[in-house]
Short mmCIF file of C-alpha atoms and ligand atoms in Angstrom, two decimals:
data_model
loop_
_atom_site.label_atom_id
_atom_site.label_comp_id
_atom_site.label_asym_id
_atom_site.label_seq_id
_atom_site.Cartn_x
_atom_site.Cartn_y
_atom_site.Cartn_z
CA UNK A 122 29.35 0.07 -1.83
CA UNK A 123 26.48 -1.30 -4.02
CA UNK A 124 23.13 -0.64 -2.32
CA UNK A 125 19.99 -2.07 -3.91
CA UNK A 126 16.61 -0.39 -3.50
CA UNK A 127 15.29 -3.53 -1.82
CA UNK A 128 17.21 -6.51 -0.44
CA UNK A 129 15.00 -9.48 0.30
CA UNK A 130 18.03 -11.76 0.74
CA UNK A 131 19.14 -9.65 3.71
CA UNK A 132 15.78 -10.14 5.40
CA UNK A 133 15.64 -13.86 4.66
CA UNK A 134 19.09 -14.30 6.21
CA UNK A 135 17.72 -13.05 9.55
CA UNK A 136 14.72 -15.41 9.72
CA UNK A 137 15.72 -18.41 7.62
CA UNK A 138 15.21 -21.18 10.26
CA UNK A 139 11.70 -19.98 11.17
CA UNK A 140 10.58 -19.54 7.58
CA UNK A 141 12.08 -22.83 6.45
CA UNK A 142 10.35 -24.67 9.33
CA UNK A 143 7.03 -23.01 8.43
CA UNK A 144 7.36 -24.04 4.79
CA UNK A 145 8.19 -27.61 5.78
CA UNK A 146 5.16 -27.72 8.09
CA UNK A 147 2.86 -26.94 5.16
CA UNK A 148 4.61 -29.37 2.84
CA UNK A 149 4.23 -32.14 5.43
CA UNK A 150 0.54 -31.31 5.87
CA UNK A 151 -0.12 -31.30 2.11
CA UNK A 152 -2.87 -28.72 2.76
CA UNK A 153 -2.09 -25.99 0.23
CA UNK A 154 -5.11 -23.74 -0.16
CA UNK A 155 -6.88 -21.90 2.70
CA UNK A 156 -7.08 -24.25 5.72
CA UNK A 157 -5.70 -23.92 9.27
CA UNK A 158 -2.52 -22.03 8.36
CA UNK A 159 -4.54 -19.36 6.56
CA UNK A 160 -7.12 -19.15 9.35
CA UNK A 161 -4.35 -18.73 11.93
CA UNK A 162 -2.79 -15.94 9.87
CA UNK A 163 -6.15 -14.18 9.56
CA UNK A 164 -6.69 -14.16 13.30
CA UNK A 165 -3.09 -13.10 14.04
CA UNK A 166 -3.36 -10.22 11.59
CA UNK A 167 -6.80 -9.20 12.88
CA UNK A 168 -5.19 -8.93 16.33
CA UNK A 169 -2.14 -7.08 15.01
CA UNK A 170 -4.25 -4.55 13.13
CA UNK A 171 -6.91 -4.32 15.85
CA UNK A 172 -9.93 -5.16 13.72
CA UNK A 173 -12.68 -7.76 14.28
CA UNK A 174 -12.55 -9.42 10.85
CA UNK A 175 -9.65 -10.16 8.50
CA UNK A 176 -10.25 -12.14 5.32
CA UNK A 177 -7.23 -13.13 3.26
CA UNK A 178 -7.21 -13.31 -0.51
CA UNK A 179 -4.84 -13.86 -3.42
CA UNK A 180 -3.38 -10.34 -3.78
CA UNK A 181 -3.64 -6.72 -2.74
CA UNK A 182 -5.42 -6.07 -6.02
CA UNK A 183 -8.10 -8.60 -5.08
CA UNK A 184 -8.27 -7.08 -1.59
CA UNK A 185 -9.63 -4.00 -3.39
CA UNK A 186 -11.63 -5.88 -6.02
CA UNK A 187 -13.64 -8.12 -3.67
CA UNK A 188 -15.00 -5.27 -1.46
CA UNK A 189 -15.90 -3.38 -4.65
CA UNK A 190 -17.66 -6.44 -6.12
CA UNK A 191 -19.51 -6.75 -2.80
CA UNK A 192 -21.12 -3.38 -3.57
CA UNK A 193 -22.79 -4.81 -6.74
CA UNK A 194 -22.29 -1.67 -8.86
CA UNK A 195 -24.75 -0.50 -11.50
CA UNK A 196 -23.28 0.73 -14.80
CA UNK A 197 -22.06 4.31 -14.40
CA UNK A 198 -21.48 4.08 -10.64
CA UNK A 199 -18.35 5.96 -9.65
CA UNK A 200 -15.47 5.49 -7.22
CA UNK A 201 -13.17 8.39 -6.37
CA UNK A 202 -9.48 7.43 -6.29
CA UNK A 203 -6.24 9.43 -6.19
CA UNK A 204 -4.50 10.03 -9.53
CA UNK A 205 -1.12 9.44 -7.88
CA UNK A 206 -1.04 5.82 -6.70
CA UNK A 207 -0.27 2.33 -7.95
CA UNK A 208 -2.44 1.32 -10.88
CA UNK A 209 -4.36 -1.35 -8.94
CA UNK A 210 -6.35 1.23 -6.97
CA UNK A 211 -8.13 2.36 -10.12
CA UNK A 212 -7.80 -0.92 -12.02
CA UNK A 213 -9.75 -2.78 -9.34
CA UNK A 214 -12.53 -0.18 -9.47
CA UNK A 215 -12.71 -0.56 -13.24
CA UNK A 216 -12.70 -4.36 -13.12
CA UNK A 217 -15.48 -4.37 -10.53
CA UNK A 218 -17.63 -2.36 -12.96
CA UNK A 219 -17.13 1.17 -11.59
CA UNK A 220 -16.02 4.31 -13.36
CA UNK A 221 -12.87 5.54 -11.58
CA UNK A 222 -12.90 9.30 -10.96
CA UNK A 223 -9.49 10.81 -10.25
CA UNK A 224 -8.69 13.33 -7.51
CA UNK A 225 -5.42 15.20 -6.99
CA UNK A 226 -3.13 14.64 -4.00
CA UNK A 227 -1.30 16.72 -1.42
CA UNK A 228 2.24 17.59 -2.60
CA UNK A 229 3.81 17.02 0.84
CA UNK A 230 2.20 13.78 2.00
CA UNK A 231 1.43 12.44 -1.52
CA UNK A 232 -2.00 11.43 -0.15
CA UNK A 233 -5.47 12.35 -1.33
CA UNK A 234 -7.40 14.71 0.97
CA UNK A 235 -11.07 15.42 1.67
CA UNK A 236 -10.72 18.84 -0.02
CA UNK A 237 -9.38 17.22 -3.17
CA UNK A 238 -12.07 14.54 -3.16
CA UNK A 239 -15.12 16.72 -2.51
CA UNK A 240 -15.41 18.41 -5.94
CA UNK A 241 -15.47 14.97 -7.59
CA UNK A 242 -18.41 13.59 -5.62
CA UNK A 243 -21.59 13.19 -7.69
CA UNK A 244 -24.95 11.44 -7.38
CA UNK A 245 -23.25 8.38 -8.86
CA UNK A 246 -20.39 8.19 -6.32
CA UNK A 247 -20.61 4.93 -4.35
CA UNK A 248 -17.21 4.87 -2.69
CA UNK A 249 -13.94 6.66 -2.01
CA UNK A 250 -10.61 4.81 -1.98
CA UNK A 251 -8.04 6.85 -0.06
CA UNK A 252 -4.57 5.33 -0.45
CA UNK A 253 -2.11 5.35 2.46
CA UNK A 254 0.72 5.95 0.05
CA UNK A 255 4.28 4.89 0.86
CA UNK A 256 3.22 3.89 4.42
CA UNK A 257 1.61 7.02 5.84
CA UNK A 258 -2.15 7.10 6.34
CA UNK A 259 -4.29 9.59 4.48
CA UNK A 260 -6.06 12.09 6.76
CA UNK A 261 -9.01 9.82 7.32
CA UNK A 262 -11.23 11.77 9.69
CA UNK A 263 -12.44 14.38 7.17
CA UNK A 264 -12.59 11.78 4.37
CA UNK A 265 -14.75 9.47 6.47
CA UNK A 266 -16.96 12.43 7.49
CA UNK A 267 -17.44 13.31 3.82
CA UNK A 268 -18.42 9.74 3.01
CA UNK A 269 -20.71 9.36 6.03
CA UNK A 270 -22.55 12.59 5.15
CA UNK A 271 -23.35 11.11 1.72
CA UNK A 272 -23.87 7.50 2.78
CA UNK A 273 -21.05 6.20 0.63
CA UNK A 274 -18.36 3.68 1.47
CA UNK A 275 -14.69 4.14 2.20
CA UNK A 276 -12.21 1.43 1.24
CA UNK A 277 -8.76 2.18 2.65
CA UNK A 278 -6.05 1.12 0.24
CA UNK A 279 -3.55 0.12 2.91
CA UNK A 280 -1.48 -2.07 0.55
CA UNK A 281 1.67 -0.19 1.61
CA UNK A 282 0.62 0.61 5.15
CA UNK A 283 0.28 -2.46 7.36
CA UNK A 284 0.89 -1.22 10.92
CA UNK A 285 0.61 2.49 10.05
CA UNK A 286 -1.52 4.60 12.39
CA UNK A 287 -2.93 8.04 13.01
CA UNK A 288 -4.32 9.91 15.99
CA UNK A 289 -7.99 10.82 15.63
CA UNK A 290 -9.27 14.19 16.96
CA UNK A 291 -10.65 12.22 19.94
CA UNK A 292 -7.06 11.24 20.81
CA UNK A 293 -7.66 7.60 19.86
CA UNK A 294 -4.88 6.00 17.84
CA UNK A 295 -6.33 4.12 14.85
CA UNK A 296 -4.49 1.66 12.61
CA UNK A 297 -4.66 1.55 8.84
CA UNK A 298 -7.59 -0.60 7.79
CA UNK A 299 -9.76 0.04 10.86
CA UNK A 300 -11.53 3.26 9.87
CA UNK A 301 -13.25 2.72 6.51
CA UNK A 302 -15.85 0.02 5.82
CA UNK A 303 -12.96 -1.99 4.43
CA UNK A 304 -9.17 -1.98 4.57
CA UNK A 305 -7.14 -3.61 1.78
CA UNK A 306 -3.60 -4.91 2.28
CA UNK A 307 -0.97 -6.48 0.02
CA UNK A 308 1.68 -9.06 0.87
CA UNK A 309 3.63 -8.61 -2.36
CA UNK A 310 7.25 -9.52 -1.52
CA UNK A 311 8.42 -5.89 -1.36
CA UNK A 312 5.79 -4.87 1.18
CA UNK A 313 6.79 -4.42 4.85
CA UNK A 314 5.28 -7.87 5.48
CA UNK A 315 5.98 -9.71 2.25
CA UNK A 316 5.06 -13.23 1.16
CA UNK A 317 7.12 -15.54 -1.06
CA UNK A 318 4.67 -14.68 -3.84
CA UNK A 319 1.30 -12.95 -3.91
CA UNK A 320 -1.20 -12.40 -1.12
CA UNK A 321 -3.72 -9.91 0.22
CA UNK A 322 -6.00 -9.18 3.17
CA UNK A 323 -9.34 -7.45 3.62
CA UNK A 324 -10.29 -6.00 7.00
CA UNK A 325 -13.68 -4.85 8.23
CA UNK A 326 -15.55 -4.48 11.49
CA UNK A 327 -18.85 -5.49 9.86
CA UNK A 328 -19.49 -9.27 10.11
CA UNK A 329 -21.87 -9.24 7.14
CA UNK A 330 -19.36 -7.51 4.90
CA UNK A 331 -16.68 -9.96 6.07
CA UNK A 332 -18.98 -12.85 5.18
CA UNK A 333 -19.69 -11.36 1.76
CA UNK A 334 -16.05 -10.94 0.76
CA UNK A 335 -15.18 -14.36 2.20
CA UNK A 336 -17.79 -15.86 -0.13
CA UNK A 337 -16.71 -13.78 -3.11
CA UNK A 338 -13.14 -15.14 -2.82
CA UNK A 339 -14.46 -18.71 -3.35
CA UNK A 340 -16.88 -18.15 -6.23
CA UNK A 341 -19.62 -16.60 -4.12
CA UNK A 342 -20.68 -19.36 -1.74
CA UNK A 343 -19.59 -21.02 1.48
CA UNK A 344 -21.04 -24.39 0.57
CA UNK A 345 -19.25 -26.16 -2.29
CA UNK A 346 -21.18 -25.98 -5.57
CA UNK A 347 -23.84 -23.62 -4.14
CA UNK A 348 -23.34 -20.04 -5.30
CA UNK A 349 -25.23 -17.04 -3.89
CA UNK A 350 -23.16 -14.55 -5.90
CA UNK A 351 -20.76 -14.66 -8.80
CA UNK A 352 -17.35 -14.32 -7.17
CA UNK A 353 -13.93 -15.45 -8.22
CA UNK A 354 -11.03 -17.65 -7.10
CA UNK A 355 -8.94 -15.51 -4.78
CA UNK A 356 -7.79 -17.91 -2.09
CA UNK A 357 -4.53 -17.43 -0.19
CA UNK A 358 -2.10 -20.33 -0.40
CA UNK A 359 -1.12 -22.02 2.87
CA UNK A 360 2.60 -21.71 1.99
CA UNK A 361 2.22 -17.94 1.79
CA UNK A 362 0.27 -17.86 5.06
CA UNK A 363 3.01 -19.88 6.77
CA UNK A 364 5.74 -17.52 5.52
CA UNK A 365 3.75 -14.48 6.68
CA UNK A 366 3.13 -16.04 10.09
CA UNK A 367 6.85 -16.74 10.48
CA UNK A 368 7.65 -13.13 9.60
CA UNK A 369 4.92 -11.37 11.61
CA UNK A 370 6.75 -11.47 14.99
CA UNK A 371 9.62 -9.47 13.40
CA UNK A 372 7.40 -6.84 11.79
CA UNK A 373 7.52 -4.25 14.58
CA UNK A 374 11.31 -4.33 14.73
CA UNK A 375 11.46 -4.03 10.93
CA UNK A 376 9.13 -1.02 11.06
CA UNK A 377 11.42 0.53 13.70
CA UNK A 378 14.41 -0.06 11.40
CA UNK A 379 12.64 1.68 8.52
CA UNK A 380 11.74 4.61 10.78
CA UNK A 381 15.33 4.94 11.99
CA UNK A 382 16.60 4.96 8.40
CA UNK A 383 13.99 7.56 7.43
CA UNK A 384 14.89 9.77 10.39
CA UNK A 385 18.55 9.66 9.37
CA UNK A 386 17.75 10.63 5.77
CA UNK A 387 15.51 13.46 7.09
CA UNK A 388 18.38 14.80 9.12
CA UNK A 389 21.12 14.39 6.53
CA UNK A 390 19.05 15.95 3.73
CA UNK A 391 17.49 18.72 5.81
CA UNK A 392 19.80 21.46 4.50
CA UNK A 393 19.72 20.28 0.87
CA UNK A 394 17.21 22.64 -0.74
CA UNK A 395 17.11 20.62 -3.98
CA UNK A 396 15.58 17.64 -2.13
CA UNK A 397 12.31 17.70 -0.21
CA UNK A 398 12.00 14.79 2.25
CA UNK A 399 8.52 13.31 2.75
CA UNK A 400 6.32 15.10 5.29
CA UNK A 401 5.36 13.03 8.31
CA UNK A 402 2.21 14.38 9.91
CA UNK A 403 2.08 14.97 13.68
CA UNK A 404 0.55 11.99 15.47
CA UNK A 405 0.93 9.70 12.44
CA UNK A 406 2.83 6.41 12.61
CA UNK A 407 4.56 6.20 9.21
CA UNK A 408 5.85 2.74 8.26
CA UNK A 409 7.96 3.89 5.28
CA UNK A 410 7.25 1.16 2.78
CA UNK A 411 8.98 3.74 0.63
CA UNK A 412 11.09 6.74 1.60
CA UNK A 413 10.20 9.06 -1.24
CA UNK A 414 11.71 12.49 -1.77
CA UNK A 415 10.93 15.18 -4.33
CA UNK A 416 14.16 15.99 -6.12
CA UNK A 417 15.25 18.67 -8.57
CA UNK A 418 16.84 17.18 -11.70
CA UNK A 419 15.42 13.87 -10.52
CA UNK A 420 16.44 11.80 -13.53
CA UNK A 421 20.04 13.08 -13.45
CA UNK A 422 20.26 12.37 -9.72
CA UNK A 423 18.85 8.90 -10.29
CA UNK A 424 21.42 8.18 -13.02
CA UNK A 425 24.29 9.47 -10.83
CA UNK A 426 23.18 7.24 -7.94
CA UNK A 427 22.89 4.27 -10.32
CA UNK A 428 26.48 4.93 -11.45
CA UNK A 429 27.46 4.64 -7.78
CA UNK A 430 25.60 1.31 -7.49
CA UNK A 431 22.68 2.82 -5.54
CA UNK A 432 19.23 1.56 -6.51
CA UNK A 433 16.25 3.93 -6.48
CA UNK A 434 12.65 3.74 -7.69
CA UNK A 435 10.19 6.07 -9.40
CA UNK A 436 6.78 5.43 -7.91
CA UNK A 437 4.95 6.47 -10.06
CA UNK A 438 5.97 7.80 -13.47
CA UNK A 439 2.49 8.40 -14.98
CA UNK A 440 -0.58 9.77 -13.17
CA UNK A 441 -3.57 7.49 -13.52
CA UNK A 442 -5.87 10.00 -15.25
CA UNK A 443 -3.34 10.10 -18.11
CA UNK A 444 -2.90 6.31 -18.48
CA UNK A 445 -3.69 5.14 -22.01
CA UNK A 446 -6.24 2.57 -20.81
CA UNK A 447 -8.34 5.28 -19.15
CA UNK A 448 -8.36 7.54 -22.23
CA UNK A 449 -12.11 7.11 -22.66
CA UNK A 450 -12.66 8.66 -19.21
CA UNK A 451 -11.48 11.98 -20.68
CA UNK A 452 -8.54 12.78 -18.35
CA UNK A 453 -6.53 15.70 -19.75
CA UNK A 454 -3.09 17.12 -18.89
CA UNK A 455 -3.32 20.17 -16.66
CA UNK A 456 -6.37 19.00 -14.70
CA UNK A 457 -4.61 17.41 -11.69
CA UNK A 458 -1.46 19.52 -11.43
CA UNK A 459 0.08 18.10 -8.26
CA UNK A 460 -0.05 14.49 -9.49
CA UNK A 461 1.24 15.62 -12.86
CA UNK A 462 4.28 17.34 -11.38
CA UNK A 463 5.05 14.67 -8.77
CA UNK A 464 5.63 12.08 -11.47
CA UNK A 465 8.74 13.92 -12.63
CA UNK A 466 10.00 14.77 -9.12
CA UNK A 467 9.58 11.69 -6.92
CA UNK A 468 12.44 9.36 -6.10
CA UNK A 469 12.28 6.48 -3.64
CA UNK A 470 15.52 5.71 -1.80
CA UNK A 471 16.57 2.40 -0.18
CA UNK A 472 14.93 2.23 3.28
CA UNK A 473 14.67 -1.50 4.02
CA UNK A 474 15.31 -2.30 7.69
CA UNK A 475 18.57 -4.22 7.23
CA UNK A 476 20.17 -1.21 5.48
CA UNK A 477 21.79 0.21 8.63
CA UNK A 478 23.18 3.68 9.34
CA UNK A 479 26.37 3.31 7.33
CA UNK A 480 24.58 2.65 4.06
CA UNK A 481 21.94 5.33 4.74
CA UNK A 482 24.75 7.82 5.35
CA UNK A 483 26.45 6.73 2.12
CA UNK A 484 23.27 7.29 0.05
CA UNK A 485 22.64 10.66 1.71
CA UNK A 486 26.25 11.72 1.14
CA UNK A 487 26.07 10.80 -2.54
CA UNK A 488 22.90 12.91 -2.87
CA UNK A 489 24.58 15.83 -1.12
CA UNK A 490 27.61 15.48 -3.39
CA UNK A 491 25.43 15.44 -6.52
CA UNK A 492 24.02 18.85 -5.60
CA UNK A 493 27.44 20.16 -4.55
CA UNK A 494 26.87 20.20 -0.78
CA UNK A 495 29.84 19.00 1.29
C1 PLP B 237 -1.26 1.30 -3.30
C2 PLP B 237 -1.38 -0.10 -3.79
N1 PLP B 237 -2.59 -0.61 -4.00
C3 PLP B 237 -2.76 -1.88 -4.42
C4 PLP B 237 -1.69 -2.69 -4.67
C5 PLP B 237 -1.93 -4.06 -5.22
O1 PLP B 237 -1.34 -5.08 -4.49
P1 PLP B 237 -0.84 -6.43 -5.18
O2 PLP B 237 0.39 -6.12 -5.96
O3 PLP B 237 -0.60 -7.33 -4.02
O4 PLP B 237 -1.95 -6.91 -6.05
C6 PLP B 237 -0.39 -2.21 -4.46
C7 PLP B 237 0.78 -3.06 -4.72
O5 PLP B 237 1.86 -2.60 -5.00
C8 PLP B 237 -0.24 -0.88 -4.01
O6 PLP B 237 0.98 -0.37 -3.82
#
């Protein structure tokens, strides 16, 4: 039974009439950039996330870049980011003019923590970017407290975590992208809510910050040919907005499907000591953009699964402090040990909602068999 890591065809098959009608609507309107479709998406997503302002942009990378540009960095200003994340988290900081400073992550949740961040804060730190990796939120309360005590900003990299939540010490349930000054989301096709191309979203509860990033996405001004700031072109296309709007009503059931698949893997791999399933924190709503285990003999397991037609992913194979392009920042092996060991242990298994229990069981059984467990 061939099982790909991701199957976008399977999702499209379930929503084809709605998506096709949405695409046609935009084609008939001949309004392709920003416009009413994009505005409708922004307000629907603001409501879904539970945040006052949602500003779309061209990608998840830009959803990080624009808030960082809005901070007008001086040379040498620093942003603390996890070493174990997708490249864009640090790349956006660099491209905005910041020096990325790398912090280690927790080996069980894969997320950066306040304890790991604190030693890296300096007089030059302007912001922290916690990443809600694989769909579970970072422990935001202590991170936000750390930032508030120093008057620095928090930008939540929620690219993989639309709809994820956590329970604050007060008992309030907060969604990804509602806690920091900004939340940044991606609509890359493989995300839980994926476009037919690129797209991103910035959330904030501050109307001035929302206005600033909205200007930065259209070259720094609301009025054509009048520029208050130097921004860029990062507008969302109406066709993408229409696809996302057609998909949004299904998102909660897709998240439930991912959670059911994850729960089944958890159970079927529980007594396999060679595989550590991801830790879900109490009170956290994980949306499993990836179901990522830590596996002994990871590369051999991956090859054996590939031989059986089972697709897997390695997110991520190189920690960011050891990326060639950041060599001048002086990152050395041995300095961020958790990130450095995760890169050779992590394996993401198929978890897309249409997978269903039979295929999940098949993948789990193949993993059990690889390690010699009946
Ligand atoms: C954690 C994280 N941050 C940022 C991004 C960037 O998003 P995009 O690919 O839409 O630019 C991604 C995309 O994979 C991501 O996973």
